[in-house]
Amino acid sequence: MIAHLINTDVGDRGVLELYLDYRKRNFNFLHNSAKLFLNNYGKVLIVTGFPIPPMNVPETDGPPGALAIYRTVTSLGGEADILTQKEVVKAMMPFQRALSLRFAREPDVSSYDLVIFIETPGRAGDGNHYSMSGLPIRGETFDWVAERAREHGVSTIGIGDGGNEIGMGKIRDLVIRHVPLGEKIASVVETDELILSAVSNWGAYGLIAEASIELGRNLLDGWEEAFVVRLLVENGLIDGVRGKREVSVDGIPIEVHRKIIETLELLVVETLNSELRSAPRD
């Protein structure tokens, strides 16, 4: 149910067919990702930031999800660092005190238990990085983190929505089949697990929701999507589809994103309550 919800193609970007084919290949992708997360949250590197051409200003999809996962890791007693472009670091600064944010610049990838990539450009077959419209991306990219993690046996999770992100190399053939310009833009960079979603932030929230059910604790409680996106926009990020500093993500109004999170949280709470009701009594 959670996987279906986070792949609701509100923006009509054609992700539904990609999702259905991926689900046939890896039905339990969300469950497997949540298990990997819960087994490795001791020290986590969270990588995000997608510069949108031609301005190459980072977008509002990715950083909110990164902040939510950061909050989740620390609430579970783990440690987290965020690796991103300097523009995103600046936009995240209003959250530094509340979340005790830590930013990495040149991290020793081997020192982490898990790396999570959220809406991060992945290298295409020709060695370049592209937007969904096929424009080249000019900005800091982080393929090297995925490569170093693989070298050192560090677990990785990729979260993406278009096929051009780190992690999507795992289903490159499906991206080429279903995504416009897929042959050109499809990432070749793989991760151990891949979460596909209609909006990458939703993939992050889906991961947290699934982990909540596995753990028996609502980890989404208190997340204020509209507040987070608004502050990020005020500090320089843009809607990646509209190319403007608007309180929206991927061209979708913020109210829709808020409702998605509300629905995820309702699913978590109802599932946990149902488990309590069905538990044997003394």
Coordinates of C-alpha atoms in Angstrom, one line a residue:
M1 CA 0.0 0.0 0.0
I2 CA 2.8 2.5 0.9
A3 CA 4.7 1.7 -2.3
H4 CA 1.5 2.3 -4.3
L5 CA 0.9 5.6 -2.5
I6 CA 4.3 7.1 -3.1
N7 CA 4.1 6.2 -6.8
T8 CA 0.9 8.1 -7.3
D9 CA 1.6 9.9 -10.6
V10 CA 0.1 13.2 -9.6
G11 CA 2.5 15.1 -11.9
D12 CA 1.7 12.9 -14.9
R13 CA 5.4 12.3 -15.4
G14 CA 4.9 8.7 -16.6
V15 CA 6.4 7.0 -13.6
L16 CA 3.4 4.5 -13.2
E17 CA 4.5 2.1 -15.9
L18 CA 8.1 2.2 -14.7
Y19 CA 6.9 1.5 -11.2
L20 CA 4.7 -1.4 -12.2
D21 CA 7.5 -3.1 -14.1
Y22 CA 9.9 -2.5 -11.3
R23 CA 7.5 -3.9 -8.8
K24 CA 7.3 -7.1 -10.8
R25 CA 11.0 -7.4 -10.7
N26 CA 11.5 -6.4 -7.0
F27 CA 8.1 -6.6 -5.3
N28 CA 9.5 -6.0 -1.8
F29 CA 11.8 -3.1 -2.6
L30 CA 10.4 -0.9 0.1
H31 CA 10.4 -3.6 2.8
N32 CA 13.9 -4.5 1.8
S33 CA 15.1 -0.9 2.0
A34 CA 13.5 -0.4 5.4
K35 CA 15.2 -3.5 6.7
L36 CA 18.6 -2.3 5.4
F37 CA 18.0 1.1 7.0
L38 CA 17.0 -0.4 10.4
N39 CA 20.0 -2.7 10.4
N40 CA 22.5 0.1 9.6
Y41 CA 21.3 3.4 11.0
G42 CA 24.3 3.7 13.5
K43 CA 26.1 6.0 11.2
V44 CA 24.5 7.3 8.0
L45 CA 25.7 9.5 5.2
I46 CA 22.7 11.2 3.4
V47 CA 23.5 12.6 0.0
T48 CA 21.1 15.0 -1.9
G49 CA 20.9 18.0 -4.2
F50 CA 19.9 18.2 -7.8
P51 CA 20.9 21.3 -9.7
I52 CA 18.3 22.3 -12.3
P53 CA 19.7 23.6 -15.7
P54 CA 20.2 26.1 -17.2
M55 CA 20.5 28.1 -13.9
N56 CA 21.9 25.0 -12.1
V57 CA 20.1 26.0 -8.9
P58 CA 19.2 23.0 -6.6
E59 CA 15.5 22.0 -6.4
T60 CA 13.0 21.4 -3.5
D61 CA 12.8 17.7 -4.3
G62 CA 15.4 15.8 -2.2
P63 CA 16.5 18.2 0.6
P64 CA 13.2 17.8 2.6
G65 CA 13.4 14.1 2.4
A66 CA 17.0 14.2 3.4
L67 CA 16.1 16.3 6.5
A68 CA 13.3 13.9 7.4
I69 CA 15.7 10.9 7.2
Y70 CA 18.3 12.8 9.2
R71 CA 15.7 13.5 11.9
T72 CA 14.7 9.8 11.9
V73 CA 18.3 8.6 12.2
T74 CA 19.0 10.8 15.2
S75 CA 15.7 10.0 16.9
L76 CA 16.7 6.3 16.7
G77 CA 20.0 7.1 18.4
G78 CA 22.2 7.0 15.3
E79 CA 24.5 9.6 13.8
A80 CA 24.0 11.2 10.4
D81 CA 25.9 13.6 8.1
I82 CA 24.5 15.4 5.0
L83 CA 26.6 15.7 1.8
T84 CA 25.3 18.2 -0.7
Q85 CA 26.0 21.3 -2.8
K86 CA 26.9 24.5 -0.9
E87 CA 23.6 26.1 -2.1
V88 CA 21.7 23.4 -0.3
V89 CA 23.8 23.7 2.8
K90 CA 22.9 27.4 2.9
A91 CA 19.2 26.6 2.4
M92 CA 19.2 24.1 5.2
M93 CA 20.9 26.4 7.7
P94 CA 17.6 27.5 9.4
F95 CA 17.2 23.8 10.5
Q96 CA 20.7 23.4 11.9
R97 CA 19.8 24.2 15.5
A98 CA 16.5 22.3 15.7
L99 CA 18.0 19.2 14.1
S100 CA 21.6 19.6 15.2
L101 CA 22.6 19.2 11.5
R102 CA 26.1 18.0 10.5
F103 CA 27.4 18.5 7.0
A104 CA 30.2 16.6 5.4
R105 CA 32.5 18.0 2.8
E106 CA 35.0 15.2 2.0
P107 CA 33.6 12.3 4.0
D108 CA 35.5 9.0 4.6
V109 CA 32.8 6.8 3.0
S110 CA 34.3 3.7 4.6
S111 CA 33.5 5.0 8.1
Y112 CA 29.7 4.8 7.5
D113 CA 27.3 1.9 7.9
L114 CA 24.9 3.2 5.3
V115 CA 24.7 5.8 2.5
I116 CA 21.3 7.1 1.3
F117 CA 21.1 9.0 -2.0
I118 CA 17.9 11.2 -2.4
E119 CA 17.3 12.8 -5.7
T120 CA 21.0 13.0 -6.6
P121 CA 22.1 13.2 -10.3
G122 CA 23.6 9.9 -11.5
R123 CA 26.1 9.6 -14.4
A124 CA 24.6 8.6 -17.7
G125 CA 26.1 6.2 -20.2
D126 CA 28.1 8.9 -21.9
G127 CA 29.6 10.1 -18.6
N128 CA 27.5 13.2 -18.3
H129 CA 24.6 14.1 -16.0
Y130 CA 21.3 15.2 -17.4
S131 CA 17.9 16.7 -16.4
M132 CA 14.7 15.0 -17.3
S133 CA 14.5 17.2 -20.4
G134 CA 18.0 16.1 -21.5
L135 CA 19.9 19.3 -20.5
P136 CA 23.4 18.9 -19.1
I137 CA 23.8 19.5 -15.4
R138 CA 26.6 21.8 -14.3
G139 CA 27.2 21.4 -10.6
E140 CA 28.8 19.2 -8.0
T141 CA 27.8 15.6 -8.4
F142 CA 28.4 12.6 -6.1
D143 CA 28.8 9.4 -8.1
W144 CA 32.2 8.9 -6.4
V145 CA 30.4 8.3 -3.1
A146 CA 28.4 5.4 -4.5
E147 CA 31.6 4.0 -6.1
R148 CA 33.6 4.3 -2.9
A149 CA 30.8 2.7 -0.9
R150 CA 30.8 -0.3 -3.2
E151 CA 34.6 -0.6 -2.9
H152 CA 34.4 -0.6 0.9
G153 CA 31.3 -2.8 1.2
V154 CA 29.1 0.0 2.7
S155 CA 25.4 -0.5 2.2
T156 CA 23.6 1.9 -0.1
I157 CA 20.0 3.0 -0.8
G158 CA 19.0 5.1 -3.8
I159 CA 15.8 7.1 -4.0
G160 CA 14.7 8.6 -7.3
D161 CA 11.7 9.4 -9.5
G162 CA 12.9 10.0 -13.0
G163 CA 15.6 7.5 -13.9
N164 CA 18.5 10.0 -13.9
E165 CA 19.4 9.7 -10.3
I166 CA 22.0 7.7 -8.4
G167 CA 20.6 4.2 -7.8
M168 CA 18.6 4.1 -11.0
G169 CA 21.4 2.2 -12.7
K170 CA 19.8 -0.8 -11.0
I171 CA 16.8 -0.6 -13.5
R172 CA 18.5 1.2 -16.4
D173 CA 16.8 -1.1 -18.9
L174 CA 13.4 -0.2 -17.5
V175 CA 14.2 3.5 -17.6
I176 CA 15.2 3.3 -21.2
R177 CA 11.9 1.4 -21.9
H178 CA 9.5 3.8 -20.1
V179 CA 11.1 7.2 -19.6
P180 CA 11.2 9.8 -22.4
L181 CA 14.9 10.4 -23.4
G182 CA 15.7 7.4 -21.3
E183 CA 18.5 6.2 -23.5
K184 CA 20.2 9.5 -23.0
I185 CA 19.5 10.4 -19.4
A186 CA 19.3 7.0 -17.6
S187 CA 21.8 6.7 -14.8
V188 CA 24.3 3.8 -14.8
V189 CA 25.1 4.2 -11.1
E190 CA 23.6 1.5 -9.0
T191 CA 22.8 1.1 -5.3
D192 CA 22.2 -2.0 -3.2
E193 CA 18.5 -1.1 -2.8
L194 CA 16.4 1.3 -4.9
I195 CA 13.2 3.1 -3.9
L196 CA 11.2 4.4 -6.8
S197 CA 8.6 7.1 -6.2
A198 CA 6.6 9.7 -8.1
V199 CA 8.4 12.4 -6.1
S200 CA 11.7 11.6 -4.5
N201 CA 10.7 13.2 -1.2
W202 CA 7.8 10.8 -1.1
G203 CA 10.3 7.9 -1.5
A204 CA 12.1 9.2 1.7
Y205 CA 8.8 9.4 3.6
G206 CA 7.8 6.0 2.3
L207 CA 11.0 4.6 3.7
I208 CA 10.3 6.2 7.0
A209 CA 6.7 5.0 7.0
E210 CA 7.8 1.4 6.2
A211 CA 10.5 1.5 8.9
S212 CA 7.9 2.8 11.4
I213 CA 5.8 -0.3 10.8
E214 CA 8.8 -2.6 11.0
L215 CA 9.9 -0.9 14.2
G216 CA 6.5 -0.4 15.8
R217 CA 6.9 3.3 16.2
N218 CA 5.5 6.3 14.2
L219 CA 8.7 8.0 13.0
L220 CA 6.7 10.5 10.8
D221 CA 5.1 12.1 13.8
G222 CA 5.5 15.9 13.8
W223 CA 6.9 16.3 10.2
E224 CA 5.7 19.6 8.8
E225 CA 6.2 19.5 5.0
A226 CA 4.8 22.9 4.2
F227 CA 7.0 24.6 6.8
V228 CA 10.1 22.8 5.6
V229 CA 9.6 23.5 1.9
R230 CA 8.8 27.1 2.6
L231 CA 12.0 27.7 4.5
L232 CA 14.1 26.0 1.9
V233 CA 12.5 28.2 -0.9
E234 CA 13.0 31.3 1.2
N235 CA 16.7 30.4 1.4
G236 CA 17.2 29.8 -2.3
L237 CA 15.9 26.5 -3.6
I238 CA 13.5 26.3 -6.6
D239 CA 10.7 24.1 -7.8
G240 CA 12.5 21.8 -10.3
V241 CA 9.6 21.6 -12.7
R242 CA 8.5 25.2 -12.6
G243 CA 12.0 26.6 -12.3
K244 CA 10.9 29.2 -9.8
R245 CA 11.2 29.9 -6.1
E246 CA 7.7 28.6 -5.3
V247 CA 6.5 26.7 -2.2
S248 CA 5.9 23.5 -4.3
V249 CA 7.8 20.4 -5.3
D250 CA 8.0 19.0 -8.9
G251 CA 5.2 21.4 -10.0
I252 CA 2.8 19.9 -7.5
P253 CA 1.1 22.2 -4.9
I254 CA 2.4 21.9 -1.4
E255 CA -1.1 20.9 -0.2
V256 CA -0.9 17.6 -2.2
H257 CA 2.5 16.8 -0.6
R258 CA 1.0 17.5 2.9
K259 CA -1.9 15.2 2.2
I260 CA 0.5 12.4 1.0
I261 CA 2.3 12.6 4.3
E262 CA -0.9 12.7 6.3
T263 CA -2.1 9.6 4.5
L264 CA 1.2 7.8 5.1
E265 CA 1.0 8.6 8.7
L266 CA -2.6 7.4 8.9
L267 CA -1.5 4.1 7.3
V268 CA 1.3 3.7 9.9
V269 CA -0.9 4.5 12.9
E270 CA -3.7 2.2 11.8
T271 CA -1.3 -0.6 11.0
L272 CA 0.4 -0.3 14.4
N273 CA -3.0 0.0 16.2
S274 CA -4.2 -3.1 14.3
E275 CA -1.2 -5.1 15.4
L276 CA -1.9 -4.0 19.0
R277 CA -5.5 -5.1 18.8
S278 CA -4.5 -8.5 17.4
A279 CA -1.7 -9.1 19.9
P280 CA -2.5 -12.0 22.3
R281 CA -3.5 -10.9 25.8
D282 CA -2.5 -12.4 29.1

